[in-house]
Every structure is written in structure tokens, then in C-alpha cells.
PDB file of C-alpha atoms in Angstrom:
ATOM      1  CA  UNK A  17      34.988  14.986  59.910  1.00 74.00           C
ATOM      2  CA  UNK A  18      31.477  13.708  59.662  1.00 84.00           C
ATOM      3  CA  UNK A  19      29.565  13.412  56.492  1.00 86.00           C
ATOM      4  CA  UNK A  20      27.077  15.583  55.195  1.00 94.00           C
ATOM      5  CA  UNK A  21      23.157  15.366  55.952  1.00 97.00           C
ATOM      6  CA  UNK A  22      21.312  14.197  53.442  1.00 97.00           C
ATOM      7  CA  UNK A  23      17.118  13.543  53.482  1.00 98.00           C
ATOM      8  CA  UNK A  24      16.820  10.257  54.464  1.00 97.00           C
ATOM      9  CA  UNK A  25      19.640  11.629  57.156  1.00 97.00           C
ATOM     10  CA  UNK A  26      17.299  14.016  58.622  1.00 98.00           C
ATOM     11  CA  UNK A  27      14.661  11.276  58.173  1.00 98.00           C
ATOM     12  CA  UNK A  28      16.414   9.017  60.073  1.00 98.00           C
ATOM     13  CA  UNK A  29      17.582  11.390  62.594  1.00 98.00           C
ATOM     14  CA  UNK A  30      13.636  12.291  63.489  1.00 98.00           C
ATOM     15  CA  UNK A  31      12.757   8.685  63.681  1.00 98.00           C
ATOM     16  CA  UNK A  32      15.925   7.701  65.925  1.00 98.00           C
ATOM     17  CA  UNK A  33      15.433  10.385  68.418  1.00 98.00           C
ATOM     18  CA  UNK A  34      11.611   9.772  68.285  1.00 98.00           C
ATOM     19  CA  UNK A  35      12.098   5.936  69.782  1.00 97.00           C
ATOM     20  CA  UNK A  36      14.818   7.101  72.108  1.00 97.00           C
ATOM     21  CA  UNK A  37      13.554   9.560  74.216  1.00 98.00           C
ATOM     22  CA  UNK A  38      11.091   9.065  77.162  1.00 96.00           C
ATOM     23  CA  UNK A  39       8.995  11.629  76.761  1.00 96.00           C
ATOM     24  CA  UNK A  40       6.612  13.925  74.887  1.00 98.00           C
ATOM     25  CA  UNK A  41       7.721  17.014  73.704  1.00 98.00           C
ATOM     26  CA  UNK A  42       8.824  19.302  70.697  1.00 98.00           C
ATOM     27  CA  UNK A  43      11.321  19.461  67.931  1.00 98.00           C
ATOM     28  CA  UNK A  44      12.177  22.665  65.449  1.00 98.00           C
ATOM     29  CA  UNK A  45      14.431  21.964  62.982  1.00 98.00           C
ATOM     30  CA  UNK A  46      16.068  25.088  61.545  1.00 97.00           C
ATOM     31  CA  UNK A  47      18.640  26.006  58.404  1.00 95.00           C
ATOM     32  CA  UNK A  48      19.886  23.241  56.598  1.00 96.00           C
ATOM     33  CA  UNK A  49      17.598  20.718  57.910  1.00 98.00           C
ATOM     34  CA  UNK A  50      14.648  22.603  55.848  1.00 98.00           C
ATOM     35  CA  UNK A  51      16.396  23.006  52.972  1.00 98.00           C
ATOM     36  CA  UNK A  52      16.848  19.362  52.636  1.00 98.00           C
ATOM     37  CA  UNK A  53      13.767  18.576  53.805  1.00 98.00           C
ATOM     38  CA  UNK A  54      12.164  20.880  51.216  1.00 98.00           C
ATOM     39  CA  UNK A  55      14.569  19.968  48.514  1.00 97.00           C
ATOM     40  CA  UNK A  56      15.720  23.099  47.571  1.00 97.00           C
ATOM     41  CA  UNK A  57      19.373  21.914  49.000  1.00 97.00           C
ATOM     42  CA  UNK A  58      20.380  18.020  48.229  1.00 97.00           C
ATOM     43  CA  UNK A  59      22.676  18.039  52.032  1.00 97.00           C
ATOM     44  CA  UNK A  60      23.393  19.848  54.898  1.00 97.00           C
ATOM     45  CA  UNK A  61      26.495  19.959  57.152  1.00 95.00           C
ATOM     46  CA  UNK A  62      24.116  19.769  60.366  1.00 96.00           C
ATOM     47  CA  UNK A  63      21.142  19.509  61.548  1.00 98.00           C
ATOM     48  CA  UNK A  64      20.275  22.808  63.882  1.00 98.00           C
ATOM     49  CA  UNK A  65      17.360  21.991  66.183  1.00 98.00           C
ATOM     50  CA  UNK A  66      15.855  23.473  69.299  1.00 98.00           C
ATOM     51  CA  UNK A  67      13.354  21.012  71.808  1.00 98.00           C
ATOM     52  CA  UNK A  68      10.704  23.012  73.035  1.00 96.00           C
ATOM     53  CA  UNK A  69       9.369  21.426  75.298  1.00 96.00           C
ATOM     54  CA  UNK A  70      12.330  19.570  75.468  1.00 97.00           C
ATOM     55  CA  UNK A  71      11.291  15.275  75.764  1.00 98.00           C
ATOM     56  CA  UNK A  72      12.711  13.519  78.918  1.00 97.00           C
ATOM     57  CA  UNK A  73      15.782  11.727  77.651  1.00 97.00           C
ATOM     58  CA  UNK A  74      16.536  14.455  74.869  1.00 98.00           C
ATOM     59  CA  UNK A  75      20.174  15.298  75.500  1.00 97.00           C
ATOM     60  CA  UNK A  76      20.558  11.271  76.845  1.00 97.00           C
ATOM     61  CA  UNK A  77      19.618  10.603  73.273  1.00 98.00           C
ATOM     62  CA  UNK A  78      21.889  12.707  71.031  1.00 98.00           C
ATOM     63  CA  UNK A  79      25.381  11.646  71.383  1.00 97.00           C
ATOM     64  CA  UNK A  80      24.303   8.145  70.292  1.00 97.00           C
ATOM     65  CA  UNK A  81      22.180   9.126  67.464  1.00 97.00           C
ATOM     66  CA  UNK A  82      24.862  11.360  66.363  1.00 97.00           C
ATOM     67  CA  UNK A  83      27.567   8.729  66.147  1.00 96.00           C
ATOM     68  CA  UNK A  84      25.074   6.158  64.749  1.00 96.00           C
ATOM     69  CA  UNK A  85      24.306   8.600  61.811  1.00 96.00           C
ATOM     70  CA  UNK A  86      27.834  10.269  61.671  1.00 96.00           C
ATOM     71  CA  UNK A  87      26.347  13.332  61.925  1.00 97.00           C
ATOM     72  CA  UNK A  88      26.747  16.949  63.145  1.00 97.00           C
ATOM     73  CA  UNK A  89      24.521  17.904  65.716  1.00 97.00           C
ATOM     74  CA  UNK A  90      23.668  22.190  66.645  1.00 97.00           C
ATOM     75  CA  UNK A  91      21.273  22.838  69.338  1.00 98.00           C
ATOM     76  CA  UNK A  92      20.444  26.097  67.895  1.00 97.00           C
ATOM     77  CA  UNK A  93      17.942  28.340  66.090  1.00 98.00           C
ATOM     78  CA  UNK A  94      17.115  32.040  64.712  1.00 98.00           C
ATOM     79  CA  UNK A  95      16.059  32.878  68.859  1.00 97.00           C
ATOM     80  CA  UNK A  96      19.855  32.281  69.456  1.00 96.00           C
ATOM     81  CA  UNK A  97      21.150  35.160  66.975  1.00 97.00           C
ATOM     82  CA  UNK A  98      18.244  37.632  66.801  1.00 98.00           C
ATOM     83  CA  UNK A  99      15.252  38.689  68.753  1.00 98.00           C
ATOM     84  CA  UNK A 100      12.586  35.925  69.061  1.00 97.00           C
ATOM     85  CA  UNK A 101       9.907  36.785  66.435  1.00 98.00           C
ATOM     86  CA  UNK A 102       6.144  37.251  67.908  1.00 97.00           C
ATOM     87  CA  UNK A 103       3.870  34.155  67.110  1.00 98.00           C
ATOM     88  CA  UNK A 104       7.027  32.109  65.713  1.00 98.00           C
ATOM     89  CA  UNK A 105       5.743  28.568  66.934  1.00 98.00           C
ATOM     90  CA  UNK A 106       2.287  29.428  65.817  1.00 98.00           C
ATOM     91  CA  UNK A 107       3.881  29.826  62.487  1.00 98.00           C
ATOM     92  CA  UNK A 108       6.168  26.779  62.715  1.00 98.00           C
ATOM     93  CA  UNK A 109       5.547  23.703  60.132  1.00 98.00           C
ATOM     94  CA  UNK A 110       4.480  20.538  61.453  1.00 98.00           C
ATOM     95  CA  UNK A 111       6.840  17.834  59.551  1.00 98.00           C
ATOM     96  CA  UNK A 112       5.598  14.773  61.875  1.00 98.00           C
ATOM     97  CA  UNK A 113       4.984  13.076  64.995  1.00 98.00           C
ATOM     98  CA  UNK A 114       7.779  10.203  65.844  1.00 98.00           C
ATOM     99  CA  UNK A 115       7.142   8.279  69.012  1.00 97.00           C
ATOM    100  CA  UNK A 116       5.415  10.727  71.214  1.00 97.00           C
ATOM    101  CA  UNK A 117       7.865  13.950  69.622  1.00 98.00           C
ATOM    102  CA  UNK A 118       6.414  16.454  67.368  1.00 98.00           C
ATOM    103  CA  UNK A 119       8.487  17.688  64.550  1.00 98.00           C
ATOM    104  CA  UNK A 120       8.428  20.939  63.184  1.00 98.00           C
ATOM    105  CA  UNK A 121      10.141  23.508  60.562  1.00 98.00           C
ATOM    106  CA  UNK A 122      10.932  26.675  62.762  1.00 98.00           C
ATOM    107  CA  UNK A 123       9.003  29.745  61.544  1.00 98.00           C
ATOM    108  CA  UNK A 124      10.521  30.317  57.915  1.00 98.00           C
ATOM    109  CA  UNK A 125      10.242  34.041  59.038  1.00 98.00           C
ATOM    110  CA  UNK A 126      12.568  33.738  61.841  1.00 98.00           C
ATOM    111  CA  UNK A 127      14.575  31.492  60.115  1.00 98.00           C
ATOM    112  CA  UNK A 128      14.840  34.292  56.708  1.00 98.00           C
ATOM    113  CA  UNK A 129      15.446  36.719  59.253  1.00 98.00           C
ATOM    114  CA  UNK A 130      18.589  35.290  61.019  1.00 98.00           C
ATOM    115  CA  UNK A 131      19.902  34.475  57.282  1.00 98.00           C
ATOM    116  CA  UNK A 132      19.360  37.862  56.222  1.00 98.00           C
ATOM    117  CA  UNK A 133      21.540  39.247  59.392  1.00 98.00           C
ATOM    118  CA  UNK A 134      24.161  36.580  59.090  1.00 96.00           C
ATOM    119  CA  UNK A 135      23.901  37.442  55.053  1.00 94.00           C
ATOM    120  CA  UNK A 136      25.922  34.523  53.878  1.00 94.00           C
ATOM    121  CA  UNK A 137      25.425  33.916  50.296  1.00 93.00           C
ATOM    122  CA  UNK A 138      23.703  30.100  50.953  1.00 94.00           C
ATOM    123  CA  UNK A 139      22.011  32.244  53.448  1.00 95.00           C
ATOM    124  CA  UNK A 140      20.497  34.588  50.534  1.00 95.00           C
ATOM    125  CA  UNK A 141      20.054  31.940  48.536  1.00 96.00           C
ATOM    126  CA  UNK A 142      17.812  29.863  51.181  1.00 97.00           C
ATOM    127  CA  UNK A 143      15.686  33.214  51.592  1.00 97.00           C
ATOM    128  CA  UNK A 144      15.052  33.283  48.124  1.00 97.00           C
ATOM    129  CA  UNK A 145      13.678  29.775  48.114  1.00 97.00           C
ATOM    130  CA  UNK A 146      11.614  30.212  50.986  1.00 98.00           C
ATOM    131  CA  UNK A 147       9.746  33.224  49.206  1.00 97.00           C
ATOM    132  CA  UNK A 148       9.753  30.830  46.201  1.00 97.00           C
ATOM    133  CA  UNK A 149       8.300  28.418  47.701  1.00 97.00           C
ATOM    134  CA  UNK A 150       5.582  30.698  49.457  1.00 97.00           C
ATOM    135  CA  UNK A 151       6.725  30.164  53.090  1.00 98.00           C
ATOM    136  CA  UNK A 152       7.303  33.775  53.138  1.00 98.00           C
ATOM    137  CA  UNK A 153       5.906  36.781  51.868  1.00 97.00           C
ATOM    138  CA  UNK A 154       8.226  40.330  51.565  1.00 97.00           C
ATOM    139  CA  UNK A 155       5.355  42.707  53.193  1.00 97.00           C
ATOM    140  CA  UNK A 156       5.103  40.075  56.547  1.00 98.00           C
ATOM    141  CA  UNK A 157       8.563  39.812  56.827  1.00 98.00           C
ATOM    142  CA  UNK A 158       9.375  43.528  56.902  1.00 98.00           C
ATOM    143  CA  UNK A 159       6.437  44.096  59.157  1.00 98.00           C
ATOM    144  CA  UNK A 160       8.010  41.060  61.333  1.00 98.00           C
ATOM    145  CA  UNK A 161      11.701  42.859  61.524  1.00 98.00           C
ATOM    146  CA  UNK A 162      10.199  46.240  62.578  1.00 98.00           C
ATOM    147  CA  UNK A 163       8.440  44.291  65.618  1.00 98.00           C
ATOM    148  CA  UNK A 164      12.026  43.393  66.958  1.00 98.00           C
ATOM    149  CA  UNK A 165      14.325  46.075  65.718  1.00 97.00           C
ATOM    150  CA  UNK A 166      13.365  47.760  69.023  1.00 97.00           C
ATOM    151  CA  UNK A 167      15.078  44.973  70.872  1.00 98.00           C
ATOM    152  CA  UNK A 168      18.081  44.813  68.674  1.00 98.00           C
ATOM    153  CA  UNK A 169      19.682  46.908  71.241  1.00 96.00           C
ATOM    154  CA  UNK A 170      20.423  43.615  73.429  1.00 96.00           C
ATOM    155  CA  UNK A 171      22.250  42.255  70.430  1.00 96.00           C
ATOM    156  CA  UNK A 172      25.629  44.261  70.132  1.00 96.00           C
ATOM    157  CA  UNK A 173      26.992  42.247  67.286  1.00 96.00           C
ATOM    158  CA  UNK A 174      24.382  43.064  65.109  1.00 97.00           C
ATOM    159  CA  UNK A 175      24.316  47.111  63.291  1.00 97.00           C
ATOM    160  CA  UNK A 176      20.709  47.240  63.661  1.00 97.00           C
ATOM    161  CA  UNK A 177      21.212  49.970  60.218  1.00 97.00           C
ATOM    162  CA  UNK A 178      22.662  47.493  58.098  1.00 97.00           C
ATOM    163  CA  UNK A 179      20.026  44.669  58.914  1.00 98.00           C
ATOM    164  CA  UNK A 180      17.613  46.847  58.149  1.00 98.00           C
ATOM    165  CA  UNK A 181      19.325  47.398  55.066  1.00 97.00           C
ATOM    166  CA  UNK A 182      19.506  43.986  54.182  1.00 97.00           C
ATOM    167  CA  UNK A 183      15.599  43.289  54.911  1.00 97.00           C
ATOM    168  CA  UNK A 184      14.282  46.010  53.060  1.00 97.00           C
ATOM    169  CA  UNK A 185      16.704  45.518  50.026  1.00 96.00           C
ATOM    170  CA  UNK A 186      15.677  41.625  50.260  1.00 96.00           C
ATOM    171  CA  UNK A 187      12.007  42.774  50.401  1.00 95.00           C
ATOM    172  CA  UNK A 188      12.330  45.467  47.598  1.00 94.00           C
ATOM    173  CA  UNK A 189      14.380  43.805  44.346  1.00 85.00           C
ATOM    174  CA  UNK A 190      12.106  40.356  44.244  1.00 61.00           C
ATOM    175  CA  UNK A 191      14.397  38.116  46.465  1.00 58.00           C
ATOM    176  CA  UNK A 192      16.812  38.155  43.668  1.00 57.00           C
ATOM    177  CA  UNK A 193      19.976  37.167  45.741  1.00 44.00           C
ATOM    178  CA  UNK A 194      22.103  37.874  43.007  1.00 45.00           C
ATOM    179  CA  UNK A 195      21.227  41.650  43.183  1.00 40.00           C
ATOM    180  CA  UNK A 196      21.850  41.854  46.706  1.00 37.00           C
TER     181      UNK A 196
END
């Protein structure tokens, strides 16, 4: 079992995979590698990313960066459990540029969205401390759900009734998790 993710982790992991691809490209770093980023969680069990563009040498680079840091590696984000959210890299957060890759926080709004559908309770606690923190704001990310409930459809593990549920009862009480 590898340990858990901590800042300097994630840190690390960016700069690593910055000097050992060959390539430009892009990086979004989803879940638990924002929370730690952004403080509001101390470590994660993984760092969930997505490379798009991916850099030449990307998947080359991982295994070794993963044992060097004895870290968990996910190549996955919010596009992988729910409808890809309109504008979503326009909205993404620059964290840095190492070597010739660009980092970048996946749009919070995706990102609130797939927690809010998976509805763990770290998941309703990282919602709350995006809103918190301003990355998201109740009346956008209720407008942003009704742009993809249409295509829920091609999702059949997800009751498109009780994610709406959980958005509008996230966007209606304050983000108070514990009332959810």
C-alpha cells in the first residue's frame, strides 16, 4: 500500500513529470489533488489527472514517477463519470507551468458536480469548500447541471432524479453538508 499524497507530494509530482516528458502539453488535476493543493484537505490517497493535450512521453513517464514518490496514480476526471460540462477548460485553474507542461485545477464545477453524483460524504464536504472558497457559486452550478441532464441518458448508472435532487438540495440549504 502506498502512502498518502501530501502537498509537497503533488508538488513534486508536477515538477517530476514536468522534466520527464518530451513534450508540451496539458495537465488537470482533479479531487484530492485540489483539496491539498488548496489546503482544505492535509493528504490525498491519489492524485486523479487527465493530459489534455497529452505531452509526448506522458504515460513513458508515470510508472517511474509513481514508484519514485510511492504514490497512487488515476488517470481520471469528472468527464469520466458525468457529462462533460460546456466551457470546463475555459474555467479550469492554472496552478503552473513545469518544463514545457501546463498545470491546471479541472473546472471546480465539473469537479462539484461528479462529487455531488457520487455523494460521498468527503465528497460533500469538498463541495462545501469549494463554494467556501468562492470557486463555485450555487446559481452557476444549477444552471451548469441543467445543461447536461439532457445527456444523462448515456449514463445508466446514474438516476438522473436523484442527482437532481442532490444539486438542487446542495444549491438550496447553503452547502451545509451536514444537512444533506
Amino acid at each position: 500500500m502506498r502512502s498518502e499524497t501530501t502537498h509537497d507530494r503533488v508538488l513534486e509530482f508536477m515538477a517530476k513529470l514536468g522534466r520527464g516528458v518530451k513534450g508540451a502539453g496539458r495537465i488537470y488535476l482533479t479531487g484530492g489533488a485540489s483539496a491539498v493543493l488548496f489546503g482544505w484537505r492535509s493528504a490525498t490517497m491519489d492524485i486523479d489527472l487527465q493530459a489534455d493535450p497529452e505531452p509526448l512521453g506522458f504515460f513513458e513517464a508515470l510508472p517511474d514517477i509513481k514508484e519514485a514518490l510511492d504514490i497512487n496514480l488515476e488517470l481520471a476526471s469528472p468527464a469520466d463519470f458525468i457529462p462533460q460540462l460546456p466551457g470546463w477548460q475555459d474555467r479550469s485553474v492554472f496552478i503552473g507551468r513545469y518544463g514545457s507542461v501546463d498545470f491546471y485545477h479541472y473546472d471546480f464545477y465539473s469537479q462539484a458536480l461528479a462529487k455531488l453524483e457520487r455523494y460521498h460524504d468527503r465528497d460533500l464536504l469538498d463541495v462545501k469548500a469549494m463554494l467556501e472558497r468562492g470557486f463555485i457559486k450555487k446559481g452557476r452550478l444549477l444552471e451548469l447541471f441543467e445543461t447536461i441532464k439532457p445527456k444523462l441518458i448515456r449514463y445508466p448508472s446514474i438516476s438522473p432524479s436523484a442527482f437532481a435532487d442532490r444539486v438542487l438540495q446542495f444549491t438550496t440549504n447553503g452547502g451545509n453538508a451536514e444537512n444533506q
